[in-house]
XYZ file of C-alpha atoms in Angstrom:
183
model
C 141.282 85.661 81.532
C 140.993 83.654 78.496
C 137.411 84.850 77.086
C 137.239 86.886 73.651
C 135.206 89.840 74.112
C 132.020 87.994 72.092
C 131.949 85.473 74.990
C 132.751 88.244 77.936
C 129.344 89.696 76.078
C 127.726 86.334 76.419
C 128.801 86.128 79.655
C 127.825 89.212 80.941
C 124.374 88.593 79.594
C 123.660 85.311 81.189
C 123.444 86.587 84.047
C 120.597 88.714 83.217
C 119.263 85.498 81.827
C 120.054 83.283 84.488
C 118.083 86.019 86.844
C 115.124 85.971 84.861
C 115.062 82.266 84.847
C 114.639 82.157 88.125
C 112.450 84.869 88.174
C 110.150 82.935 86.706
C 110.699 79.983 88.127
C 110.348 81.759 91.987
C 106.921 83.412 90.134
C 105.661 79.741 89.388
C 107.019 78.108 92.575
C 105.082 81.108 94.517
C 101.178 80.433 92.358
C 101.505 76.684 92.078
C 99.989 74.702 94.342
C 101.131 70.988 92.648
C 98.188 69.314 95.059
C 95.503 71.745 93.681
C 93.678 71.877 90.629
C 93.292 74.689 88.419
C 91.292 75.920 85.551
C 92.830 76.570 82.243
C 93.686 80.607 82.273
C 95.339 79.450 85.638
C 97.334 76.639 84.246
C 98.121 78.727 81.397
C 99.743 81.487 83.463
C 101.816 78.553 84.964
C 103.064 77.482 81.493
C 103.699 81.253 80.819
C 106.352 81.072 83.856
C 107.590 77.974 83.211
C 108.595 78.758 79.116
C 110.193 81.827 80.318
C 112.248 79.980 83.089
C 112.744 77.212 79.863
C 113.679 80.053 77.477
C 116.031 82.501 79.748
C 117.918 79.305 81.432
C 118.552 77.879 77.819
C 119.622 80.835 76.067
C 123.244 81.539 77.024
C 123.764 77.446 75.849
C 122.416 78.260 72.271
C 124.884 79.496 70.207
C 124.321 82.919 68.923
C 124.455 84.306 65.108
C 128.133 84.882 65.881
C 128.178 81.640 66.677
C 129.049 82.120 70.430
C 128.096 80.351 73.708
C 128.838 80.572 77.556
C 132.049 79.300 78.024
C 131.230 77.463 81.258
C 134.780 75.886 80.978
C 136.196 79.624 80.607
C 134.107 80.611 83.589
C 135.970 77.846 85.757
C 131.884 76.460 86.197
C 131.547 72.660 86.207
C 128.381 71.039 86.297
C 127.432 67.838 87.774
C 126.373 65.017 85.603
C 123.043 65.400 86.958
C 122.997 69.243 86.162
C 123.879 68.307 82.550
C 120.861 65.768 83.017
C 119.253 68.656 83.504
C 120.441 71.157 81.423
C 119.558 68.592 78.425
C 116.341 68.582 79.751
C 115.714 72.438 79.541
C 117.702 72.722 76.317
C 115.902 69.949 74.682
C 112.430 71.391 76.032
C 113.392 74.791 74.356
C 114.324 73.506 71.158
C 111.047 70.916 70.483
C 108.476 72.569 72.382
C 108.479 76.053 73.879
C 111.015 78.070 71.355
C 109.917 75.781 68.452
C 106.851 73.909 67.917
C 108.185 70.638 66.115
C 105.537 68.653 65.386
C 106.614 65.195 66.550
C 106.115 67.236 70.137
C 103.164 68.678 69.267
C 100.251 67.415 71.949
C 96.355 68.746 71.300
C 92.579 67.324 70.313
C 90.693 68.860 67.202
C 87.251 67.991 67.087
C 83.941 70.103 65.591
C 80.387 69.931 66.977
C 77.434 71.348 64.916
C 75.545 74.441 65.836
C 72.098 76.377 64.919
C 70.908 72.371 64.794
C 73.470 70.918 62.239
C 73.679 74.288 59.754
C 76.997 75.128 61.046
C 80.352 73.021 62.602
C 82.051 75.116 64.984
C 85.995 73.540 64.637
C 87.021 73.052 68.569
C 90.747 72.543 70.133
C 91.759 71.174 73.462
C 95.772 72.023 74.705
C 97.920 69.918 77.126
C 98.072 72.913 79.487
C 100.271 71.081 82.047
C 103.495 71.774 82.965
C 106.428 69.828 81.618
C 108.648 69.509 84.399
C 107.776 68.190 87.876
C 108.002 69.952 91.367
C 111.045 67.838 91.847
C 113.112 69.381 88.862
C 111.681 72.552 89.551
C 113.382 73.179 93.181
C 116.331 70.878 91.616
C 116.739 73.777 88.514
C 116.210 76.631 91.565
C 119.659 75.529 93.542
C 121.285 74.742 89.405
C 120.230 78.747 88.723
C 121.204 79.734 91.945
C 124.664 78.255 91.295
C 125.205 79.501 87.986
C 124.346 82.703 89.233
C 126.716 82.651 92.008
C 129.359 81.466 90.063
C 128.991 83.980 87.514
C 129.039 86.620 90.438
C 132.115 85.056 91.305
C 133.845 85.151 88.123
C 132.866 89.000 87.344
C 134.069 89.997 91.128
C 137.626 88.804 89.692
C 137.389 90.360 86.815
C 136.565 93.586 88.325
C 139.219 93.142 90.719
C 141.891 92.069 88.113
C 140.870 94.076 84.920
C 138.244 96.439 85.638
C 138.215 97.875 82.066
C 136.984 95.223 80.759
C 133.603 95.299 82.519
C 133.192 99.292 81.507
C 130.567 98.456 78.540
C 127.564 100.233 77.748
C 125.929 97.893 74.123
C 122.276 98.712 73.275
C 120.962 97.279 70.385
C 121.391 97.903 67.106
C 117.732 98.199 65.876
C 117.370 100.889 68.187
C 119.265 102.963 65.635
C 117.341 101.434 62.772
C 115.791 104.688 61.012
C 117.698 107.636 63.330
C 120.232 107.293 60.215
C 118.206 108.877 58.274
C 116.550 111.836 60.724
C-alpha cells in the first residue's frame, strides 16, 4: 500500500462521506416527486438534501488544512470521463454556491412594498428554491456514490486482509479536548 497515513485518514473518512452523500441523495430521491409542484418549505427541504449530498460527495476532493485529498489513483479507483463530468459538476456546485456564496452565483429578487398606507416599506426577498441538478444526474451521481463506495469497501477489505494494523484507529477530534486541559 502506497498511502501515507494522512491520506489512509482521508480515506477512511470518505467513506463516511460518500455514505452520507447518498444518504441524502436516497432522502431527496424518496420526497421528490420531479412532476409535482411544491411550496417553498417543501422545496426548501429538497435543497437541504441536495447541499448535503453536494457537500459530503465533494469533501474528500477538497484538499484539507494538511493539504491532503483522496488518492483515487492510490485507491486503484478510476473514474470515467463522464464521472469526472460529474464530479466537476458537484465540486464546482460546492465551491460557488452551496459551501460558498460567491456572488457572480448568487440568484434572488429584492423588492419593498409600503405598509400602514405608505408610512412604512417592508424590504421583501424572493430565493431560487430549485434544485440545481436534474433527475437525470441525480440517479447518474446514485450508481457514481454507489461505486465509490464499493470500491472503497474493496480497497479497505485488502487492507484488512494484508495489514490489519493499519485499520486499528480510534481519532476524535481535537476540540473535544479544548478546555479538559485545564479541569
Amino acid at each position: 500500500m502506497k498511502l501515507t497515513e494522512q491520506q489512509l485518514v482521508r480515506a477512511i473518512y470518505s467513506s463516511w462521506d460518500f455514505q452520507q452523500a447518498l444518504s441524502a441523495l436516497t432522502f431527496l430521491l424518496q420526497d421528490c416527486d420531479f412532476d409535482e409542484k411544491y411550496d417553498k418549505v417543501s422545496l426548501r427541504r429538497f435543497r437541504c438534501y441536495e447541499s448535503t449530498l453536494i457537500i459530503s460527495m465533494a469533501r474528500p476532493f477538497e484538499t484539507t488544512r494538511s493539504g491532503t485529498t483522496i488518492g483515487l489513483r492510490a485507491l486503484d479507483i478510476k473514474l470515467t470521463s463522464n464521472e469526472k463530468a460529474l464530479l466537476k459538476k458537484i465540486t464546482d456546485l460546492r465551491g460557488t454556491i452551496v459551501a460558498h456564496s460567491a456572488e457572480e452565483a448568487m440568484h434572488f429578487r429584492s423588492s419593498t412594498f409600503p405598509v400602514l398606507d405608505g408610512e412604512f416599506n417592508f424590504p421583501h426577498f424572493q430565493f431560487n428554491e430549485g434544485l440545481h441538478l436534474e433527475k437525470s444526474e441525480l440517479l447518474e451521481l446514485e450508481i457514481f456514490l454507489r461505486k465509490l463506495k464499493g470500491s472503497l469497501a474493496e480497497f479497505f477489505f485488502d487492507v484488512a486482509q494484508k495489514q490489519p494494523e493499519l485499520l486499528a484507529k480510534y481519532r476524535e477530534p481535537q476540540s473535544l479536548n479544548i478546555g479538559s486541559e485545564n479541569a
